[in-house]
Amino acid sequence: MVTSSLSSQEGTRTPVQDAEKQAEATSDSHKPQASGFISLLRVNDGEVYEVNPKEHPRWYQRFLDTGAEENGIKPVPLFQRTNRQYSNLFTMFFTCLLCLLPIPTGMLATLDFGMSLRDSALVILFFAMITCAPPAFMAIGGANTGLRQQVQARYSFGLYLATIPLLLNAATVTGFSLISAIVGGQAIASLNPSNVSVNVGIVIVSLVSFAASFMGYKALHFWERWTWIPSLISLVIAVGCGGKYLHLQSEVPPSTAPQVLSYGGLIAGYFLTFGGTVSDYSVYHDPTHASKLKIFTYTYLGFFLPSVPLLILGAAIGGAVPQVPSWASAYAVSGVGGVFYEMLAPAAGGFGKFVVVLLALSVVGNIAISMYSVALNLQMLLPRLARVPRFVFTVAVFAVMIPVAVRAAERWETSLENFLTLIGYWAGCFDAVIIVELVLFRRMDFSTYDHAIWNVGRRLPTGLAAMGASVISFGLVVPGMAEVWYTGPIAEKTGDIGFELAFVVTALFYVPLRWLEVRIRGHL
């Protein structure tokens, strides 16, 4: 395919040598030339993250001393990647997905797609096993490059065309935040539907999530490391109290191939989109004391272990809702939260309300990491925005998220199904490009992700190969997609196979197009 000689014009360097070279260059040529907050935040070509407390205004340093994260999107040199607590790569995703978020996604299988619990469980298990792998593999790049996920994308899509997947990723992550906020809001509203609306619940869970996200990387990892415990206990109590009704499943015919593939595509959209953010949470981890397999395994299990049981639980609840009148009534008023309240109320009494509150707050970890990544994405939109601190964008995301979540809650199931299906298409293209670039063109050599060019458009790829392959794939994605508003001719016979086509076709076309780009430019 592409020889390793094309991957570097300067010979092979070790990650340590690369980092030392970056550090020397940065210390000499990229220090702020004037005092003041704005000059401090100026990002020059190839500038990496440095700790310069003497350069900070006093009030800003006091803020950082509270534990807030200083860095935004600047690359983190190897000597500053010192975190060796690799298990928190597992707890980061385990906690964010051990919440109410997977439940409504699972419910769609039985409530909307008309599948049996058995068929739903098999589809969930099979597609999860496959589609957890791409984002888990991409997670290796965070620790090994010190680059945020969408900054890594510039080494394939280029500085300017990378804005397109950047915007799609920001919209996707915000969408997951909305879903989590709605589910949490429904749970709080279920405690007193006549006096507490879903909108009030959305505001409450969003406020708590904002507090967790505001401080940044260390605070997020601390929150995600421990808050899975009350979430797990609450879910076990709820299932223990209401599980006796889960066997009352609706009678449905065996699932057809279109049903299986369409719902499988929805599950793919649920997992593949983590490929747009997964490296954001590992850029401070030391890659020299953990194998790539270890990072992959921690991340893969963090996705798989909480999601699959909860997706299947959601499918079981969805199949039982029409058969249990109290659940059906609660679902009509308060959605998923109302069902959990009905599961708990008869057996747990007043304590059940406390458990419902814990379940509502279980989504905080998911919303918090979403706010964090969207804030980083907004910093990447324009060069000048990199001067603005990350926490300012967190405030902006919070301000936008609440009214949009309130609006989306009005058409809950339709919003959820359309969102999860659509995001799988672009995520398939994005993940394919990033993986092929790393494996075939960079030969798993992370030193080729040169920090000196991370924000230098003329030295980064043009992005035409990545964008061209993605656009070409939609020639088959569109006929293979099945939406409420459109069903393509291929999908009419097979079901929705859009994400499969997006991933495979993009990967196939990216190889020759990127090879041609490298040959013309003479370098990666």
Tab-separated table of C-alpha atoms in Angstrom, residues 8-9 68 138 194 268 284 318 352 362 493 520:
chain	number	residue	atom	x	y	z
A	8	SER	CA	7.971	11.093	7.500
A	9	GLN	CA	10.428	13.260	5.621
A	68	ALA	CA	-9.775	23.952	37.061
A	138	MET	CA	-9.505	5.476	18.266
A	194	SER	CA	-49.098	17.834	38.603
A	268	ALA	CA	-24.390	1.576	15.673
A	284	TYR	CA	-2.993	13.623	29.840
A	318	GLY	CA	-40.710	-1.352	26.224
A	352	GLY	CA	-38.624	4.914	45.998
A	362	SER	CA	-27.301	9.344	36.951
A	493	LYS	CA	-35.720	-4.494	0.777
A	520	ILE	CA	1.087	14.807	-5.236
